[in-house]
Tab-separated table of C-alpha atoms in Angstrom:
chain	number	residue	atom	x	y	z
A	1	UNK	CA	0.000	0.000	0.000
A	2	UNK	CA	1.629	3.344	-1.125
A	3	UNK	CA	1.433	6.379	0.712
A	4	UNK	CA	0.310	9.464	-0.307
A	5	UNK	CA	1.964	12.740	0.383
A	6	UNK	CA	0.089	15.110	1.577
A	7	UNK	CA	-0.028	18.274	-0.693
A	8	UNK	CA	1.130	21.594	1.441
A	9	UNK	CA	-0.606	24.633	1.161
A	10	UNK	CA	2.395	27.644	0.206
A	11	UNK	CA	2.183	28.710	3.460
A	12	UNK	CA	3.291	25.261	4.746
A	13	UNK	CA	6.057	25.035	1.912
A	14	UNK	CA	6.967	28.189	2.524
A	15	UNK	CA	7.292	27.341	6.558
A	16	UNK	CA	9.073	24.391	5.963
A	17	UNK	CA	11.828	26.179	3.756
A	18	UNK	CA	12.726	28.757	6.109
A	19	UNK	CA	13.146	25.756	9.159
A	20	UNK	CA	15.315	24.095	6.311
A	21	UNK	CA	17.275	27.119	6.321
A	22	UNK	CA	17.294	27.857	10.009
A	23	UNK	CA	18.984	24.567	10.168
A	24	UNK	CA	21.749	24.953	7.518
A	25	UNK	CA	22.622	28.539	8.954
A	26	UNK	CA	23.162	26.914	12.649
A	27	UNK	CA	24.565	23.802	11.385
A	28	UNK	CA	27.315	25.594	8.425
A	29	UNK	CA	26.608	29.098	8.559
A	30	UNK	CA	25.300	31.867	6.557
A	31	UNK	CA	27.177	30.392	3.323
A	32	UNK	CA	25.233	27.441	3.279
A	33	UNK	CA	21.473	29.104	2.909
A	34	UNK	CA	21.047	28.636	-0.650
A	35	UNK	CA	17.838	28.123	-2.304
A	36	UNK	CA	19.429	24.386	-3.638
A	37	UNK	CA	20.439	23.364	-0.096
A	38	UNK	CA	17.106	24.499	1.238
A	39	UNK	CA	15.192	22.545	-1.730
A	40	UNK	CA	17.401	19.695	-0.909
A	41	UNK	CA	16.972	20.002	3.017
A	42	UNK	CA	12.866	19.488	2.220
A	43	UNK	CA	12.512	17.363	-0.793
A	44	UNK	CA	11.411	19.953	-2.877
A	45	UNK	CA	12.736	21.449	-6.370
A	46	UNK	CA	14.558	24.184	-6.466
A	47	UNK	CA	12.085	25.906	-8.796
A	48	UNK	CA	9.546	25.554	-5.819
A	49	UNK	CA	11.983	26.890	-3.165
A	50	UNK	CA	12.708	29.843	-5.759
A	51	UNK	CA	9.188	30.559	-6.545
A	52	UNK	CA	8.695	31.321	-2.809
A	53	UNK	CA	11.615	33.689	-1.905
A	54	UNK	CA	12.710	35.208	-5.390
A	55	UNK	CA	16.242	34.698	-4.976
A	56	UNK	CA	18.927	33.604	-2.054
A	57	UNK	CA	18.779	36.825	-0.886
A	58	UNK	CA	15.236	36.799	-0.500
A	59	UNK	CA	15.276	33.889	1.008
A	60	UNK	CA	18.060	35.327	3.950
A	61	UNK	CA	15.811	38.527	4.237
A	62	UNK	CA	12.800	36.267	4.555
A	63	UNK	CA	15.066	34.337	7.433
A	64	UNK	CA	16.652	37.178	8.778
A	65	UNK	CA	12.652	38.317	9.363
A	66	UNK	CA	11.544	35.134	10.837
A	67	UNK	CA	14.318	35.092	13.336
A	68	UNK	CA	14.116	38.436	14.163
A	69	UNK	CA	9.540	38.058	15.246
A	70	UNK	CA	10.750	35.128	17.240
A	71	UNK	CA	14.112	36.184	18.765
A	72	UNK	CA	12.241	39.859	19.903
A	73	UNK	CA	9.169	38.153	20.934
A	74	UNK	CA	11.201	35.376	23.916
A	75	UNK	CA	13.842	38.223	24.822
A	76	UNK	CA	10.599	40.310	25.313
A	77	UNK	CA	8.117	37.427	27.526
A	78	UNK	CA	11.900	36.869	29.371
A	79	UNK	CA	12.229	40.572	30.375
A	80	UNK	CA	8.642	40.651	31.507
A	81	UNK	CA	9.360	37.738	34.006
A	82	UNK	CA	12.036	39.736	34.953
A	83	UNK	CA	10.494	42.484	35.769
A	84	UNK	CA	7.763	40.854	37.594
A	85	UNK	CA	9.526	38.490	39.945
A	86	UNK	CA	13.473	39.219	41.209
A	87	UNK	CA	14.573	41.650	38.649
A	88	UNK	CA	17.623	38.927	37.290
A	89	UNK	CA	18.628	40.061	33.874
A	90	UNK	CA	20.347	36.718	33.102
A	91	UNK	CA	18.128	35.311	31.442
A	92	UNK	CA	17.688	38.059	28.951
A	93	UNK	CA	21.458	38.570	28.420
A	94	UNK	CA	22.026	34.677	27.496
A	95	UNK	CA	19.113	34.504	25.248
A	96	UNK	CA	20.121	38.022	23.481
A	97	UNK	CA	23.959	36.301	23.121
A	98	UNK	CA	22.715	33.443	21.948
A	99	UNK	CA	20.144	34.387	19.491
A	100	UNK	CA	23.246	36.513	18.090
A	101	UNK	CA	25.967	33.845	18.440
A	102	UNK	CA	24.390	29.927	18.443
A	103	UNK	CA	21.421	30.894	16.523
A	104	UNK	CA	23.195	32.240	13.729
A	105	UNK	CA	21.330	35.713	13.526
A	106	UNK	CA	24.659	37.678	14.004
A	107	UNK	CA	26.859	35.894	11.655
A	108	UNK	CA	24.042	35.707	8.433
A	109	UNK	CA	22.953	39.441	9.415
A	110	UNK	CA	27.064	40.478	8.856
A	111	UNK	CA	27.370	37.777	5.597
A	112	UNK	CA	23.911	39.507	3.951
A	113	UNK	CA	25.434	42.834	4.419
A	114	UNK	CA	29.111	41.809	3.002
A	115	UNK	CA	26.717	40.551	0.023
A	116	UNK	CA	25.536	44.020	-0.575
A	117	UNK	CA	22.638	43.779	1.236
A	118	UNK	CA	22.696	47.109	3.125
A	119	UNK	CA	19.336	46.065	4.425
A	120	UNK	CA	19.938	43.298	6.273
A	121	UNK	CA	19.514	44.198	9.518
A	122	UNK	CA	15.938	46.267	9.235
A	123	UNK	CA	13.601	42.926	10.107
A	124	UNK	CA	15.582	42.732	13.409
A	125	UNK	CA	15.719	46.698	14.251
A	126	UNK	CA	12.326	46.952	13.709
A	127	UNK	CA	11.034	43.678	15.369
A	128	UNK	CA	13.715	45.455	18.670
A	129	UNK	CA	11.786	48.748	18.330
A	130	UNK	CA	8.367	47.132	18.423
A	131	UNK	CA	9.517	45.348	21.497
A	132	UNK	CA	10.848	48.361	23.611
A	133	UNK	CA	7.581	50.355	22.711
A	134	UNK	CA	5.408	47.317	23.394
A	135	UNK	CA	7.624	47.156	26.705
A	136	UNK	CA	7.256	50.387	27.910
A	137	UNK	CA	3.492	50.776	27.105
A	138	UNK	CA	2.495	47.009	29.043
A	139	UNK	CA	5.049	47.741	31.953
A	140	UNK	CA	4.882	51.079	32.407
A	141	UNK	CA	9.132	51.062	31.856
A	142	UNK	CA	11.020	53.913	31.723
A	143	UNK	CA	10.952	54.501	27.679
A	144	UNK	CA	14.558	55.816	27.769
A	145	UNK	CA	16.259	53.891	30.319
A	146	UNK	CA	14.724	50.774	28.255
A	147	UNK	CA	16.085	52.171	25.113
A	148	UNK	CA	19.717	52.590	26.261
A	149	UNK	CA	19.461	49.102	28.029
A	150	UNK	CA	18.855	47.756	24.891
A	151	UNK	CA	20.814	49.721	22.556
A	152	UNK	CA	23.731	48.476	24.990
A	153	UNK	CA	22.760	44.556	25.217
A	154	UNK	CA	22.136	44.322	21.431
A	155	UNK	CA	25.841	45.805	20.448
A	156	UNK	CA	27.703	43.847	22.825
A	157	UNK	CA	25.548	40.766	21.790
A	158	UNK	CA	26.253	41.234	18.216
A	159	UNK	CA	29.743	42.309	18.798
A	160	UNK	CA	30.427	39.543	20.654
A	161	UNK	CA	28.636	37.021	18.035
A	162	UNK	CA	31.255	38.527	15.173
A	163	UNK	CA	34.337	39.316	16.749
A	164	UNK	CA	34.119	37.809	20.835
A	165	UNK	CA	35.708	34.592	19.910
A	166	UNK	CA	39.283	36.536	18.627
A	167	UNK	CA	38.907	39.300	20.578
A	168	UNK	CA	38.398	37.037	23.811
A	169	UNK	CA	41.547	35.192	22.419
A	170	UNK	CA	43.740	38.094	21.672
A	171	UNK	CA	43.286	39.543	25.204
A	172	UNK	CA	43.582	36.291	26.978
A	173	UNK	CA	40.399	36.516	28.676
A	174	UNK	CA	37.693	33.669	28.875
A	175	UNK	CA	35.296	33.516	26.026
A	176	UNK	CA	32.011	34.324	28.045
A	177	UNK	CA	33.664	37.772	29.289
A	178	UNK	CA	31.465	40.248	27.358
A	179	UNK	CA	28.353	38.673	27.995
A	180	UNK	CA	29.756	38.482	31.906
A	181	UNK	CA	30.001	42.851	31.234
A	182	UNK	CA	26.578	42.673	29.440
A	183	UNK	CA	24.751	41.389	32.560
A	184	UNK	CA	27.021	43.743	35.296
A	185	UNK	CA	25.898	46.559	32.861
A	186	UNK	CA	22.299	45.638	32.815
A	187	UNK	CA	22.197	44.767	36.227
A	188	UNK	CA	23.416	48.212	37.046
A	189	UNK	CA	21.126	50.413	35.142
A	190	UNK	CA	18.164	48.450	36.239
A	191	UNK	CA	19.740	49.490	39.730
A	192	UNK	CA	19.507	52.621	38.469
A	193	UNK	CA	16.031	52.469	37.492
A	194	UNK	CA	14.585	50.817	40.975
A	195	UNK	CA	16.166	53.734	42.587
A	196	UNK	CA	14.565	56.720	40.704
A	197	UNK	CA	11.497	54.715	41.078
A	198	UNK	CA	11.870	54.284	44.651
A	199	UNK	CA	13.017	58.245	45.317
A	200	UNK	CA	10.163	59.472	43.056
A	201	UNK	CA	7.221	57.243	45.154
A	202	UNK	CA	8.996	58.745	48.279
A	203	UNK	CA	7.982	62.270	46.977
A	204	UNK	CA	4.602	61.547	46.526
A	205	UNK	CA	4.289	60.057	49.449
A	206	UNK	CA	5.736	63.144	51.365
């Protein structure tokens, strides 16, 4: 008895390509997310895979856009818990790292803009500046303290993703030491932040 393969609907294919290619970045880097390694990865032609994206580089944009919704939107549910139980930024600071560094979104962001794709980063500013608005507006933050914490976080992370490997190396320090500065910095301003807080109820109070 054969089996039949389902038919997916291009919303499905299309799904399915960009896990492909989430897979091949992590696994062989940016270099590897071609539209024929992607159409190998799921079976399909590379006419289909092609049809979907355009080109490669619509295919890494359409990635890079991906990432960026679901990268933004776990940083963001990881700084509301912690916010709303013991104030520890560790959690955000390895998840920001990593998305940067083991997730790949670092090194393909750098390789699409060596490619000529001045562009590359915009899904991934613009999913950050959704999150700090959405952040300030459901947790009544502080709009610019949040904005410099995460101007800071998201430099160092992709700083580190590019260049913390050599750098770390060249300066005979352990690997993990800028995302060691990355929490002592967050840590601090969020100090920062509980204190203004905690002067300014004083004064109403009074």
């Amino acid at each position: 008895m054969s089996i039949v393969r389902r038919r997916l609907s291009p919303e499905e294919s299309r799904d399915n390509a960009l896990e492909a290619a989430r897979a091949l970045l992590i696994e062989a880097g940016p270099q590897a997310v071609t539209l024929k390694a992607v159409a190998a990865r799921i079976g399909r032609t590379h006419a289909n895979v092609l049809h979907h994206f355009g080109s490669a580089e619509g295919l890494q944009r359409a990635l890079m856009a991906n990432m960026a919704e679901t990268i933004v939107a776990t940083i963001g549910e990881a700084v509301g818990r912690a916010h709303a139980t013991d104030h520890d930024p560790h959690e955000v600071v390895d998840l920001t790292f990593d998305a940067f560094g083991r997730e790949g979104a670092g090194a393909l962001a750098s390789w699409m803009i060596l490619s000529g794709n001045e562009d590359a980063l915009d899904p991934i500013l613009i999913a950050i500046r959704r999150l700090v608005d959405q952040l300030a507006r459901d947790h009544d933050f502080d709009a610019a303290a949040l904005t410099a914490e995460t101007l800071g976080l998201v430099l160092t992370a992709l700083g580190d993703a590019l260049l913390g490997g050599p750098m770390a190396k060249a300066l005979g320090v352990p690997r993990a030491t800028a995302r060691a500065l990355a929490l002592r910095q967050l840590t601090a301003a969020q100090r920062v932040i509980e204190k203004a807080a905690c002067q300014d109820a004083e004064r109403e109070q009074a």
